[in-house]
Coordinates of C-alpha atoms in Angstrom, one line a residue:
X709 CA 138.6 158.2 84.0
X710 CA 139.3 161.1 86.5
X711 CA 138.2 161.8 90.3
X712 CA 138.8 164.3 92.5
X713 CA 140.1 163.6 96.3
X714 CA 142.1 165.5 98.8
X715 CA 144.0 161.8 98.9
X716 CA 143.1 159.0 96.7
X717 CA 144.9 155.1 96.9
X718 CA 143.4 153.0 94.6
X719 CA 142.8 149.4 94.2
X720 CA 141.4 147.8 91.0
X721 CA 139.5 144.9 91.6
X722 CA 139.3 142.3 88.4
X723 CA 138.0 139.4 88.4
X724 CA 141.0 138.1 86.4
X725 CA 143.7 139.5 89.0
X726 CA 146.0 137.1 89.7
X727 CA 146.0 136.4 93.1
X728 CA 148.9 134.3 95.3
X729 CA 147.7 131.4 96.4
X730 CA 149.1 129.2 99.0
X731 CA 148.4 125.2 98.9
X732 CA 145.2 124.9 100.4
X733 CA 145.3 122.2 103.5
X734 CA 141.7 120.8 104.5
X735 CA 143.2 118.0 106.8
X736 CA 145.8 115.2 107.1
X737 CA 144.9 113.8 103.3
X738 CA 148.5 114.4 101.8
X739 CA 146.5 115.2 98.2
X740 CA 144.6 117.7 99.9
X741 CA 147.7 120.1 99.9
X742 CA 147.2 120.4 95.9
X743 CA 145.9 123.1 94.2
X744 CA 142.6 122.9 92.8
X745 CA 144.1 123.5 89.0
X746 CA 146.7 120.1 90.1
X747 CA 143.6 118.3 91.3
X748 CA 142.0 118.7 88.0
X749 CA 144.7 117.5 86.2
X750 CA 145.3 114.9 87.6
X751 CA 141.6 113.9 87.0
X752 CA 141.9 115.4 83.8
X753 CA 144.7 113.3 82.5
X754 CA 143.8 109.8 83.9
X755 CA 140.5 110.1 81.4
X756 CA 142.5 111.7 78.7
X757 CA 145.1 108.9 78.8
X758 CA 142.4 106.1 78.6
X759 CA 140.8 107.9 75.8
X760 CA 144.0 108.8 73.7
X761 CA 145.2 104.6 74.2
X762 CA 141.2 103.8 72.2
X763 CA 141.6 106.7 69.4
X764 CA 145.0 105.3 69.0
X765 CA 143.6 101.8 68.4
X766 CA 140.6 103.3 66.0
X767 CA 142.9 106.0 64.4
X768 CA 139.7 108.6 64.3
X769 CA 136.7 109.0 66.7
X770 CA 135.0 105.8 67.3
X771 CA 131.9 105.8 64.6
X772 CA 128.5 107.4 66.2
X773 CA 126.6 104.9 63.6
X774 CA 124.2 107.7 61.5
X775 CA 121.2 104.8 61.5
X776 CA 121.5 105.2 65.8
X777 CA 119.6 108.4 65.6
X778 CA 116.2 106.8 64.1
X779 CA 115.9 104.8 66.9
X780 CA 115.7 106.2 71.1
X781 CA 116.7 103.4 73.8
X782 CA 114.2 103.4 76.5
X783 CA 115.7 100.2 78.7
X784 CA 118.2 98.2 79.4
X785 CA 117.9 94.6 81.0
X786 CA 121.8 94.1 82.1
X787 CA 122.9 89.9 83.4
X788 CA 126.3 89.7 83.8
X789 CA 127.7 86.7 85.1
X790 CA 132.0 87.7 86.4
X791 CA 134.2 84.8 86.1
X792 CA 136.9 86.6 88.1
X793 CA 139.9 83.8 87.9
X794 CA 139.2 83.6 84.3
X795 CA 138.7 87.0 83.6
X796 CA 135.7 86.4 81.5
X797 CA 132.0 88.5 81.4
X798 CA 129.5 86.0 80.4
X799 CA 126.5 88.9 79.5
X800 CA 123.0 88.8 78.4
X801 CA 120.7 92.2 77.8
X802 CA 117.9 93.0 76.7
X803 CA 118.0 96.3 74.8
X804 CA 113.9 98.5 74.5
X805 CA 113.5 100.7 72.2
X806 CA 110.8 102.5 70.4
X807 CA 111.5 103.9 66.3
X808 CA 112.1 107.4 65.4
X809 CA 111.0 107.0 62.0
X810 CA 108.3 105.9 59.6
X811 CA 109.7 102.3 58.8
X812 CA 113.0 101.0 60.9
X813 CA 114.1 97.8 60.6
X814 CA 117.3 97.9 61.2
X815 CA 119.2 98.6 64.4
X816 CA 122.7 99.4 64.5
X817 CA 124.2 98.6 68.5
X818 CA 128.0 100.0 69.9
X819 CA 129.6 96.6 70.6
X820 CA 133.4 95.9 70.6
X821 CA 134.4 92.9 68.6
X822 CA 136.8 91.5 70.9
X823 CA 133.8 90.3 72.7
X824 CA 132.1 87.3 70.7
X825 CA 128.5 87.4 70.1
X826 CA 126.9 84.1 70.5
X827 CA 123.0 84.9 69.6
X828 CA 120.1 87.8 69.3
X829 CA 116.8 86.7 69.8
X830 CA 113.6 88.2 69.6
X831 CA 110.2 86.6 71.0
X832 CA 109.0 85.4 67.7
X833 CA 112.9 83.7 67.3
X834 CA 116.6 84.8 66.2
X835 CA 117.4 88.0 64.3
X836 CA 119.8 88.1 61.7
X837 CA 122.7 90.3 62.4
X838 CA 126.6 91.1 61.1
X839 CA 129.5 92.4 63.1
X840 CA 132.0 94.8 62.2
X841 CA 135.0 95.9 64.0
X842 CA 132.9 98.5 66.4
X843 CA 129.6 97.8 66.0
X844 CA 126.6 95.1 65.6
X845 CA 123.7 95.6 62.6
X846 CA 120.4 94.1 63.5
X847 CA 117.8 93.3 60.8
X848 CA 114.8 93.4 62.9
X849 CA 111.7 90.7 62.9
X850 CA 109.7 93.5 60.8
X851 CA 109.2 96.9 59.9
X852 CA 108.5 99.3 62.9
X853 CA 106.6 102.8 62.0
X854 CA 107.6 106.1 64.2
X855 CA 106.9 105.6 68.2
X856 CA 106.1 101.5 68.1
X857 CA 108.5 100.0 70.6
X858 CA 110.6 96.3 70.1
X859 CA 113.0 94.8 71.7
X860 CA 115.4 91.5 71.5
X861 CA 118.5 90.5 73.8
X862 CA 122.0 89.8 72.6
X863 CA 123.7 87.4 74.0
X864 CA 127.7 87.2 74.6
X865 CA 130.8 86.2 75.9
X866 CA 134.8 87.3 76.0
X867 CA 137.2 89.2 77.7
X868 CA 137.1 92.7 77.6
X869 CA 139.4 94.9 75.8
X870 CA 142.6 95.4 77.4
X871 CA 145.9 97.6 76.9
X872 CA 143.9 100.6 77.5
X873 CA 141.8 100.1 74.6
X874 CA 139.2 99.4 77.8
X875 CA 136.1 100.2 79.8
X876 CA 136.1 97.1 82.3
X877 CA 139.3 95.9 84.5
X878 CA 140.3 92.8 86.0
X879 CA 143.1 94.0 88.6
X880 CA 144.5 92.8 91.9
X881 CA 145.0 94.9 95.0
X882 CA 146.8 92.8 98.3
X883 CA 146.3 89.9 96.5
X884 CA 142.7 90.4 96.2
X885 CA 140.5 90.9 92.9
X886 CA 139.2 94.3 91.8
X887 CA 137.2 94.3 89.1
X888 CA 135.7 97.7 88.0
X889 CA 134.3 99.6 84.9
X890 CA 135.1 103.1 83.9
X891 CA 133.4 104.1 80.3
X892 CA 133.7 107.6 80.2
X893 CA 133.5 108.8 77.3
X894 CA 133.0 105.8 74.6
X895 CA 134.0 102.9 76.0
X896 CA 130.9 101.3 77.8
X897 CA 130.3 99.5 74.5
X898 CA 134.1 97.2 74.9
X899 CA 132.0 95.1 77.6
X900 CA 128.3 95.6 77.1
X901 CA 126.0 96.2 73.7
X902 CA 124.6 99.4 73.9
X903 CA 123.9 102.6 72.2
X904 CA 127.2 104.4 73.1
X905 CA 126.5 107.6 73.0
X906 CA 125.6 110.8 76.2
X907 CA 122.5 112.1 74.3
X908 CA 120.4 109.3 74.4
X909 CA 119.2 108.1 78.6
X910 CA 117.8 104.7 78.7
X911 CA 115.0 105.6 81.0
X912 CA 115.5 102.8 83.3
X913 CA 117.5 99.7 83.8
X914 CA 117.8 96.1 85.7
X915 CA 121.1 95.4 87.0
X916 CA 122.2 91.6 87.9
X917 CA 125.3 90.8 88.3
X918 CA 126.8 87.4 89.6
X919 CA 130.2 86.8 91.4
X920 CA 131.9 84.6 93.8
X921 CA 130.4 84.6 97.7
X922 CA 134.0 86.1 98.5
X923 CA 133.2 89.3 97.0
X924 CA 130.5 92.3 97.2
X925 CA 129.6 93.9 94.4
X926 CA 128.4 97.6 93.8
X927 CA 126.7 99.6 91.3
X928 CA 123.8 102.0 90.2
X929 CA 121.0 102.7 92.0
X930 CA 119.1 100.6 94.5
X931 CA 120.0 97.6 95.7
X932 CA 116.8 95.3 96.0
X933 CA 118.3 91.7 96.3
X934 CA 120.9 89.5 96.6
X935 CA 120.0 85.6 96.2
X936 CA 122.7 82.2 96.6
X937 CA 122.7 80.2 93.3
X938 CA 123.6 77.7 95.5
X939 CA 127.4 77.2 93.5
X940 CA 129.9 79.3 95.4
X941 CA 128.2 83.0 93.6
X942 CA 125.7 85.1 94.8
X943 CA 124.1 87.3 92.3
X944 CA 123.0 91.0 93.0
X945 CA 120.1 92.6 91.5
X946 CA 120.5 96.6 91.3
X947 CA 117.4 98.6 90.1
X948 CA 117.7 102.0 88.4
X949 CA 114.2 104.5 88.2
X950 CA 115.9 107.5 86.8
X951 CA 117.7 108.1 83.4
X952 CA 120.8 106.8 82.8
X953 CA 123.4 107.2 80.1
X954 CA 125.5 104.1 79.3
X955 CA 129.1 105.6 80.3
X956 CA 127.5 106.2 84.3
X957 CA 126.8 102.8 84.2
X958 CA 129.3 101.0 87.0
X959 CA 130.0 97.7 88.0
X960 CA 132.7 97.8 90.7
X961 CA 133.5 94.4 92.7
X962 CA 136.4 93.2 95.7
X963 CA 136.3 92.1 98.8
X964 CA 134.5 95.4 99.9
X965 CA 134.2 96.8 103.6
X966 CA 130.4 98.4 103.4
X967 CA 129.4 100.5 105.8
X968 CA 126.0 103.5 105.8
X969 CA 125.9 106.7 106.3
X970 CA 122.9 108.9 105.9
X971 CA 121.5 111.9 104.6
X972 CA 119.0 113.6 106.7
X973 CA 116.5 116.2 104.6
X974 CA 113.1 117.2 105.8
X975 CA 111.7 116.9 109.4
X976 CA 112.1 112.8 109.6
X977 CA 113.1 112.1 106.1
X978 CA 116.4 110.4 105.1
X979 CA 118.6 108.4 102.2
X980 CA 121.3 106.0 102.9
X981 CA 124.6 106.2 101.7
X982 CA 126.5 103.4 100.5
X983 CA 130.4 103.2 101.1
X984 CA 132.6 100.4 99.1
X985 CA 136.2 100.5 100.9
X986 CA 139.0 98.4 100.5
X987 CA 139.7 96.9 104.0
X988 CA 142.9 98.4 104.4
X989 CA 141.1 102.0 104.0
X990 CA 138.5 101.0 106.3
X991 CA 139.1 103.3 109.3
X992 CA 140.6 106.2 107.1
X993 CA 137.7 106.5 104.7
X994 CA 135.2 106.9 108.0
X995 CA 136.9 110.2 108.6
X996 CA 137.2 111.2 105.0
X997 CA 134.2 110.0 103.2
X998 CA 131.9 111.3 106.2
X999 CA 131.7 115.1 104.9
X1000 CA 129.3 113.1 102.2
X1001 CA 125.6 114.0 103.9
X1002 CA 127.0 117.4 104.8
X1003 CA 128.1 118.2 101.1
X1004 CA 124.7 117.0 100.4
X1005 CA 122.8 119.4 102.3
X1006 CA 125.2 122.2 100.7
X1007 CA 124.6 121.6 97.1
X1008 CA 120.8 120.7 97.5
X1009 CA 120.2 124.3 98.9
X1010 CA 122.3 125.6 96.0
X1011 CA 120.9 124.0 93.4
X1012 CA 117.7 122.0 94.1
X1013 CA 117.5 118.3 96.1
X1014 CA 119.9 115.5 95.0
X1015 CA 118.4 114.3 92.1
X1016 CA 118.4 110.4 92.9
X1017 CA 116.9 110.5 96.6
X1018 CA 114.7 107.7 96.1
X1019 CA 118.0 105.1 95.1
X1020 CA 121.0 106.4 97.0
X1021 CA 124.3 107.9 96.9
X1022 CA 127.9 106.2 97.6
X1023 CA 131.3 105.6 96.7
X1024 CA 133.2 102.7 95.5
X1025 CA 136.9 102.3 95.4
X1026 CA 138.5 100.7 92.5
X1027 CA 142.0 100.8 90.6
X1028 CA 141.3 103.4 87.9
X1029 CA 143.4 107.0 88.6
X1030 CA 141.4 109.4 90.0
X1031 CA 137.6 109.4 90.4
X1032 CA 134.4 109.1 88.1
X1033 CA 130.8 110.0 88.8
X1034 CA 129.5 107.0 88.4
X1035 CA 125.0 107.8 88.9
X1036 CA 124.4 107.4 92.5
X1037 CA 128.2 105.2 93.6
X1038 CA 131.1 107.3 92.4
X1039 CA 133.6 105.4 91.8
X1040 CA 137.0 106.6 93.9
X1041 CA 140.9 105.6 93.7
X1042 CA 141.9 103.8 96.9
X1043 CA 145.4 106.0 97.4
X1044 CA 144.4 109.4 99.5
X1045 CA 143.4 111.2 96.6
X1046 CA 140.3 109.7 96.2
X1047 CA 139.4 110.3 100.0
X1048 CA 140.4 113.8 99.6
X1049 CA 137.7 116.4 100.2
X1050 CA 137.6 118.4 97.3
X1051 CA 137.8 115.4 95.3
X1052 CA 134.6 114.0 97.2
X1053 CA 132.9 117.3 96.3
X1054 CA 133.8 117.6 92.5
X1055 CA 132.7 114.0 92.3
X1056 CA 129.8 114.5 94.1
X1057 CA 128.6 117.4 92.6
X1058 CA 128.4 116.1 89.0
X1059 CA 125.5 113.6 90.5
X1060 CA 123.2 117.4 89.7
X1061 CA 125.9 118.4 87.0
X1062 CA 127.2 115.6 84.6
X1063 CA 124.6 113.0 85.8
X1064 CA 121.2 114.2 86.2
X1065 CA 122.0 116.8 83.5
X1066 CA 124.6 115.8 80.9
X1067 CA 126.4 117.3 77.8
X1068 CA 124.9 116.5 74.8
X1069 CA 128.4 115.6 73.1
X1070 CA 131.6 115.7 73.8
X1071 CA 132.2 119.6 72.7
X1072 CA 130.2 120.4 75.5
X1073 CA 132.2 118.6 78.6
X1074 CA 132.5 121.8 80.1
X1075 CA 128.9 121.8 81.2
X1076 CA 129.8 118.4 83.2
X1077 CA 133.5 119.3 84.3
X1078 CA 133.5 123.6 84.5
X1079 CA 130.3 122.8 86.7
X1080 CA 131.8 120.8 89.3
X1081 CA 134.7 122.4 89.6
X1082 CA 132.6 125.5 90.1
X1083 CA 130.8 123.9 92.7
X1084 CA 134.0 122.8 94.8
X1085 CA 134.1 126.9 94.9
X1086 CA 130.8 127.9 95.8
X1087 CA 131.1 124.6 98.7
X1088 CA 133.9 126.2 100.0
X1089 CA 132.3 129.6 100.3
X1090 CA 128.9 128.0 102.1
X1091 CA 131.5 126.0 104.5
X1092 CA 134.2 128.6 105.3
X1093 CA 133.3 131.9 103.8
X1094 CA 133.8 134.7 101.0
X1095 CA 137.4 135.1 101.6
X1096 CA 138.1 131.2 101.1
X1097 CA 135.7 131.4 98.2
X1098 CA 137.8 133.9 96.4
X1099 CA 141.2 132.4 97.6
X1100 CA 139.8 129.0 96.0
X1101 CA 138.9 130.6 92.8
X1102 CA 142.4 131.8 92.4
X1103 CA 143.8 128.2 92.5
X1104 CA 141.7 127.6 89.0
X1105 CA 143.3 130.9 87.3
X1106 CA 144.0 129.3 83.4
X1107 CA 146.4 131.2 81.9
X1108 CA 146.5 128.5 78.6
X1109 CA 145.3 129.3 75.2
X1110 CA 142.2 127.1 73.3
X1111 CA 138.7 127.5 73.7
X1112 CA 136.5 126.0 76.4
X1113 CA 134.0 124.9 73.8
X1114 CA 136.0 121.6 72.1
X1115 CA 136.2 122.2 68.3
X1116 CA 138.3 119.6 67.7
X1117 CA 137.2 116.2 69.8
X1118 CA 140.2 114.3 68.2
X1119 CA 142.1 116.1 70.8
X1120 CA 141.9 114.0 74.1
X1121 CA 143.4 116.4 75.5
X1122 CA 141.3 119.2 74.5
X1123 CA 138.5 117.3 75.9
X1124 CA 139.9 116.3 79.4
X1125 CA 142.2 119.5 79.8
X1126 CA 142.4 122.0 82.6
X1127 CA 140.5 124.2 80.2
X1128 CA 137.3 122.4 80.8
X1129 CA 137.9 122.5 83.9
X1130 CA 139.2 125.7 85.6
X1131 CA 138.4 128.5 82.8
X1132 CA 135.0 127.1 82.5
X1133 CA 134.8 127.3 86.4
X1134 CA 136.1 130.8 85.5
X1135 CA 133.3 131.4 83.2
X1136 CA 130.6 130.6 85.6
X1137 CA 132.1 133.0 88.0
X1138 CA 132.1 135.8 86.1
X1139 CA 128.7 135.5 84.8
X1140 CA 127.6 135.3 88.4
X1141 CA 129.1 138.5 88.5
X1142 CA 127.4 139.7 85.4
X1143 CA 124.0 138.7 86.2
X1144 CA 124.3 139.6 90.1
X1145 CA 124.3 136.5 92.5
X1146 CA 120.3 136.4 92.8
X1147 CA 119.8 136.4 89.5
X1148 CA 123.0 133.3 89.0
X1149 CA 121.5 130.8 91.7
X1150 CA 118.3 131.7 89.8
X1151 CA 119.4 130.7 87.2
X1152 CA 121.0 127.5 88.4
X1153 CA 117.0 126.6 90.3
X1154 CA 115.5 127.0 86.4
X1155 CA 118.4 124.8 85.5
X1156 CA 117.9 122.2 87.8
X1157 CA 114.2 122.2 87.3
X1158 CA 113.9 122.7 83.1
X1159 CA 113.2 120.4 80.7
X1160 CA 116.9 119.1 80.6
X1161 CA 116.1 117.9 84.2
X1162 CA 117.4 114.0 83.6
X1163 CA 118.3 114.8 80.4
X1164 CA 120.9 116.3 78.1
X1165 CA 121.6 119.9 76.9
X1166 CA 124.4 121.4 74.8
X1167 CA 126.1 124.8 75.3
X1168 CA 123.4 127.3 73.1
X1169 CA 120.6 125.6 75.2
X1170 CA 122.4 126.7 78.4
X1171 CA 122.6 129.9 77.2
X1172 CA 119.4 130.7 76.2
X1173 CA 118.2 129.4 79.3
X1174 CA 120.6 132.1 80.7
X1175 CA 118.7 134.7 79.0
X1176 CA 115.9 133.9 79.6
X1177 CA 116.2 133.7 83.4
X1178 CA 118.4 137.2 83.5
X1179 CA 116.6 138.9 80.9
X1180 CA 119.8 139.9 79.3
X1181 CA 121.6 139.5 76.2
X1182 CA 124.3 137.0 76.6
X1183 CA 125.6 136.0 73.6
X1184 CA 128.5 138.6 73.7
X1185 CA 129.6 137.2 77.2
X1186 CA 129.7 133.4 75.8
X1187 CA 131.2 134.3 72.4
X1188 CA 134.3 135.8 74.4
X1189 CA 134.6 133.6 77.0
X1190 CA 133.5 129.9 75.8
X1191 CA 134.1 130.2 72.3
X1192 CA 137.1 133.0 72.1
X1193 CA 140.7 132.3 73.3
X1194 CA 142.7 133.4 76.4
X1195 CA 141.4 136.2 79.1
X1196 CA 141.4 139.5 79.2
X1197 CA 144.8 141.1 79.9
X1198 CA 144.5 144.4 82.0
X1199 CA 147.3 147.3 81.7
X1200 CA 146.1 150.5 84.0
X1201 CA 148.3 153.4 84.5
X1202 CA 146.9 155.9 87.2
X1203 CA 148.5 160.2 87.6
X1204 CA 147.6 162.4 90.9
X1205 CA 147.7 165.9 89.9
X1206 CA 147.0 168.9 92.6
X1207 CA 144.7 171.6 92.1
X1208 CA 146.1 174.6 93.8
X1209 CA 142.9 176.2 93.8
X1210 CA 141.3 174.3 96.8
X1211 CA 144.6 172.3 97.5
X1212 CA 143.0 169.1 96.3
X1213 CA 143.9 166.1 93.7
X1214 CA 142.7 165.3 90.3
X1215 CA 143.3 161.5 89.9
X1216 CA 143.6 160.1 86.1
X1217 CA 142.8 156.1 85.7
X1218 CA 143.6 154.3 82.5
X1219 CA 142.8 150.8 81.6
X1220 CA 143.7 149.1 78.4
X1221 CA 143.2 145.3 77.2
X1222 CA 146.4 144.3 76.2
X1223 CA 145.9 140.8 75.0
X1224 CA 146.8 139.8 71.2
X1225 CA 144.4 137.0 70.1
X1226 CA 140.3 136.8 69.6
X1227 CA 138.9 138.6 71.3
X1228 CA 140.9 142.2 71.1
X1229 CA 138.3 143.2 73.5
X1230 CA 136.6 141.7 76.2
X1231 CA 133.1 143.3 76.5
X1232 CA 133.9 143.1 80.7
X1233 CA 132.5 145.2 83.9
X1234 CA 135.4 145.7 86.0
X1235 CA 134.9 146.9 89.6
X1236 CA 137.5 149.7 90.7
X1237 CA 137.6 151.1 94.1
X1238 CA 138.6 154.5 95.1
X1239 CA 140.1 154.4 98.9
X1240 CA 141.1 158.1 100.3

């Protein structure tokens, strides 16, 4: 490349640059003085630990039973009944489902066997069934042809799981219980039967759960009675109207501080928030946790309403590392990380990307994890600017190998890695460059309103849906980028020759790739600006 100027100063303008990038501070949370890459890690690592402590106890990946996808789970009916001193869960539910084939009769339900099944019943009496290690098989009452629904309830009793090997946790903070779930990504099964898997939403489901009086107890969607039984419990009945996948189910209960907030949309419109604080974190939560209707309003311009306006949204705290995106109550640490404001956002953010839309399997977490991350990004550019924006993107700059698309799920930490996180977040950035930003926020309005709208989608669906809104050919963008290795490495090289005929400059600009692994060549625009 070669230009002619009577001066020329150049600056090269790639979207890989590396750029310094000082600590962010947002406010007087000591986590908030991480970078967004240490952030991620940190949330990263407290799922990849959980989930390396369970493939250590099942030595592969937990069985995703072949006879579960003949049959689709349409409701749940969830009675748990929380002996807290005991550490027991006394459960009863009431799985609906409809067949997926010609002639089913038998089921095959996720159940750990630590937990002791004590009967299955059906309304014309009990159903034969046999446990195994992982798992319970169900001969039904007869045999169901394609689209006829049944149901039957299993009832049980035990102690969850524990060592790690664990989605439900009985744990003390100042001498008060906390008891709290966290299923992400197979575990919901170690404390409830279910079909255990992202890619199959039960449409709806009943929620009752029964504690002591001393306690409060929070969980999915909305909250539409609490009754005395009269004994020293109280039992809370939870309703949730849009679908669900078994990990966002949450049961989180202590001796909870509540207190509302709202969300204001339309001319007179609004939706409550629900906050679950330990008492201790009363007063600092109310000036942390209070961005929430703002951060609202921010992502439901970007990317369509919040998806669960007719329940609510909130946040619980509980004794899990980090935070989880529990459908409509997000789940939070109680140190200061999980009143941190980027941490409030990511979390929040995956109620559109992660909840309301979620990865088909577990190759695909970069569609929930790359897309919240993103949207801390694009928050930060709404609330403080372009500059900000790009100065935020900068903290996410992967320089690691491995491919954002997980090959290998075996690898826990493939699957919760900063990869997922920050080069996906990467990804999304640079096709928003790609495309052009109309055409990107296009894109992410057909999203939000597609078919996959509270549903599930894997990577090739996203990208033909990114075709087909752009009206370009993609697939050489995502074959570099979420299936390829590493970045683009950039060597340029630039000469300033004069012309003593007119007393001018001939400039000379070279660029090379320089990187050594697949791709050799990154099919990339790359913006260069000529200053004189």
């Amino acid at each position: 490349m070669k230009k002619r100027y009577s001066k020329a100063i150049f600056l090269i303008i790639g979207f890989f640059a590396a750029v310094s990038l000082p600590s962010p501070i947002f406010g007087d949370n000591p986590s908030d003085s991480l970078t967004p890459m240490e952030r991620h890690r940190i949330m990263g690592q407290a799922k990849a630990e959980r989930l390396s402590k369970l493939r250590t106890a099942l030595a592969v990946q937990p069985p995703f039973l072949a006879n579960q996808i003949q049959f689709d789970v349409t409701y749940y009916r969830i009675i748990l009944r929380v002996d807290i001193p005991g550490e027991m869960l006394h459960g009863d539910v009431m799985i609906v489902a409809q067949s997926l084939i010609d002639d089913l009769d038998t089921v095959q339900i996720d159940f750990d066997s630590t937990m002791a099944v004590d009967s299955i019943i059906t309304e014309g009496g009990s159903l034969n069934y046999t446990v195994s290690r992982y798992g319970i098989t169900i001969a039904l009452d007869k045999s169901y042809p394609r689209n006829l629904p049944f149901s039957f309830w299993i009832h049980y009793h035990g102690h969850p799981a524990s060592g790690g090997f664990q989605g439900f946790a009985f744990d003390t903070r100042n001498g008060f219980p906390v008891v709290s779930s966290l299923s992400e990504p197979y575990l919901a099964h170690t404390w409830w039967p279910c079909k255990d898997r992202p890619d199959d939403k039960a449409d709806s489901l009943d929620i009752f759960i029964t504690c002591d009086t001393a306690f409060f107890c929070a969980s999915n969607g909305q909250l539409v009675d609490t009754s005395r039984n009269g004994d020293g419990t109280w039992t809370f009945n939870y309703q949730v109207r849009y679908p669900i996948t078994t990990y966002l189910f949450s049961v989180a209960i202590s001796n909870y501080t509540v207190w509302k907030d709202w969300y204001h949309y339309g001319s007179s419109d609004s939706m409550v928030i629900i906050n679950h604080v330990y008492p201790d974190q009363d007063t600092y939560s109310r000036t942390h946790w209070n961005i929430t209707p703002y951060a609202i309003g921010v992502f439901a311009g970007l990317f369509g309403q919040y998806p669960f306006l007719t329940e609510k949204y909130g946040h619980a705290n509980f004794e899990w590392a980090g935070g989880m995106e529990h459908q409509t109550v997000t789940s939070m640490t109680g140190t200061s990380f999980g009143f941190s404001e980027p941490v409030v956002i990511h979390e929040l953010s995956h109620q559109w990307w992660g909840d309301m839309i979620t990865c088909n399997n577990w190759h695909d977490i970069w569609l929930n994890e790359g897309f919240a991350s993103y949207s801390e990004a694009l928050y930060y550019e709404v609330k403080q600017g372009e500059a900000f924006y790009h100065t935020y993107m900068a903290g996410m700059n992967f320089t690691g190998g491995g491919t954002i698309y997980i090959y290998d799920t075996t690898n826990v930490w493939n699957i919760f890695g900063n990869i997922v996180y920050d080069k996906a977040a990467w990804m999304l950035h640079m096709l928003r460059h790609i495309v052009g930003d109309s055409t990107f926020f296009d894109i992410l309005h057909t999203y939000y309103n597609s078919p996959y709208k509270y549903r599930d989608i894997t990577s090739d669906q996203f990208i033909n849906l990114c075709e087909t809104v752009s009206g370009k050919e993609l697939d050489y963008f995502f074959n570099e980028w979420l299936y390829g290795t590493y970045r683009p490495s950039y060597i340029w090289s630039y000469m300033s020759e004069l012309d003593l005929s007119d007393n001018k400059y001939w400039t000379y600009f070279l660029i090379e790739q320089g990187q050594t692994t697949p791709p050799l060549v990154f099919s990339m625009p790359l913006d260069i600006r000529f200053t004189s």
